[in-house]
Coordinates of C-alpha atoms in Angstrom, one line a residue:
X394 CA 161.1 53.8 91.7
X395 CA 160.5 57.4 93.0
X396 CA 158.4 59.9 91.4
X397 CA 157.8 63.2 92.5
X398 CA 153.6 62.9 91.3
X399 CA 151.2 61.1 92.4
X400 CA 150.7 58.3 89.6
X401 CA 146.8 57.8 91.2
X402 CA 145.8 61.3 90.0
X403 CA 148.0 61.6 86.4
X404 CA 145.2 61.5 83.6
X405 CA 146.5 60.2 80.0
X406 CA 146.8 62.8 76.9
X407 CA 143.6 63.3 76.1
X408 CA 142.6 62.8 72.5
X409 CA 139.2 64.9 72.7
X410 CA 137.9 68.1 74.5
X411 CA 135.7 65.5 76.7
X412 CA 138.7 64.1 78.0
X413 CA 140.2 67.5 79.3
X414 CA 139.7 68.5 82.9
X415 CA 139.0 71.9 83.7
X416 CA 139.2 73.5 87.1
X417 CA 137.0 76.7 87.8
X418 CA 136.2 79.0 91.2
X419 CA 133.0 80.5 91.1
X420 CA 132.6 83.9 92.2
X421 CA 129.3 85.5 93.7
X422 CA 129.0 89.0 94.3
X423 CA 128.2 90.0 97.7
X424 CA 125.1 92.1 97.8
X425 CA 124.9 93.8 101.4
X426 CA 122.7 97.0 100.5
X427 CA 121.1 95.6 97.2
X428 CA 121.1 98.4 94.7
X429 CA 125.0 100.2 95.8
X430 CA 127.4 100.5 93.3
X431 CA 130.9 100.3 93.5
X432 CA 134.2 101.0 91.7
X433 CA 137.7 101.8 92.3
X434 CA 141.2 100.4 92.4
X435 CA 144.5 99.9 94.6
X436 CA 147.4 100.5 93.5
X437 CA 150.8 99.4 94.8
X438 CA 154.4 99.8 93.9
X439 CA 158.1 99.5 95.3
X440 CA 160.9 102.6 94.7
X441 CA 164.2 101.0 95.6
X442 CA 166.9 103.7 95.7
X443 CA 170.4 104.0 94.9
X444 CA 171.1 102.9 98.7
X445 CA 169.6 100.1 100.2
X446 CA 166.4 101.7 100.9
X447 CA 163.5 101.1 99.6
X448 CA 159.8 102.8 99.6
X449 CA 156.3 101.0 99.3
X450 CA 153.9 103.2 97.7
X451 CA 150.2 102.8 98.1
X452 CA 147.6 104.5 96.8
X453 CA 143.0 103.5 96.8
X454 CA 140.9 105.2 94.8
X455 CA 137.1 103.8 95.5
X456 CA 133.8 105.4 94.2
X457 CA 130.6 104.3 96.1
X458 CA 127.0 105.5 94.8
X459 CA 123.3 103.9 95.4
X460 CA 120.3 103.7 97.8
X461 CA 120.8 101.8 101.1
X462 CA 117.2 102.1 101.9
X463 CA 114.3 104.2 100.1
X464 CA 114.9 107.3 102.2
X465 CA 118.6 107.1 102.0
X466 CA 121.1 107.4 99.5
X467 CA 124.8 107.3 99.4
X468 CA 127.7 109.4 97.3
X469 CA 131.0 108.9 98.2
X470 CA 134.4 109.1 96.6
X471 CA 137.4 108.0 99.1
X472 CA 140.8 108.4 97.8
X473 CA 144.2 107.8 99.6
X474 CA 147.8 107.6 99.2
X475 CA 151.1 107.5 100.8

């Protein structure tokens, strides 16, 4: 018979939480300049008109503060949008 899953990797119900399979990515923050600080976000969104035209709108908004070195600091704010 045919079966679109692989029977090898199907687990059984599981009858207690040390059964249950659980898949996780672990992040790590990159730290390039050690004590820099960032925050913003990017946003994006699709205006489709009355026609068959249609717009993609983008906009960033990112904040960078911190030291890069003991004599030098950073401030920034970028912004940007179309």
């Amino acid at each position: 018979t045919h079966s679109p899953f692989n029977k090898k990797i199907i687990i059984p119900k599981a009858t207690s939480s040390a059964q249950t399979y659980s898949l996780k990515k672990t992040y790590s923050k990159a730290d390039f300049f050690g004590n820099v600080n960032t925050y913003g976000n990017i946003t994006r969104g699709i205006t489709v008109g009355n026609g068959q035209g249609s717009v993609l709108n983008s906009g960033l908004d990112l904040q960078i503060t911190g030291n890069l070195s003991e004599q030098l600091k950073i401030r920034a704010s970028i912004k940007d949008s179309n």
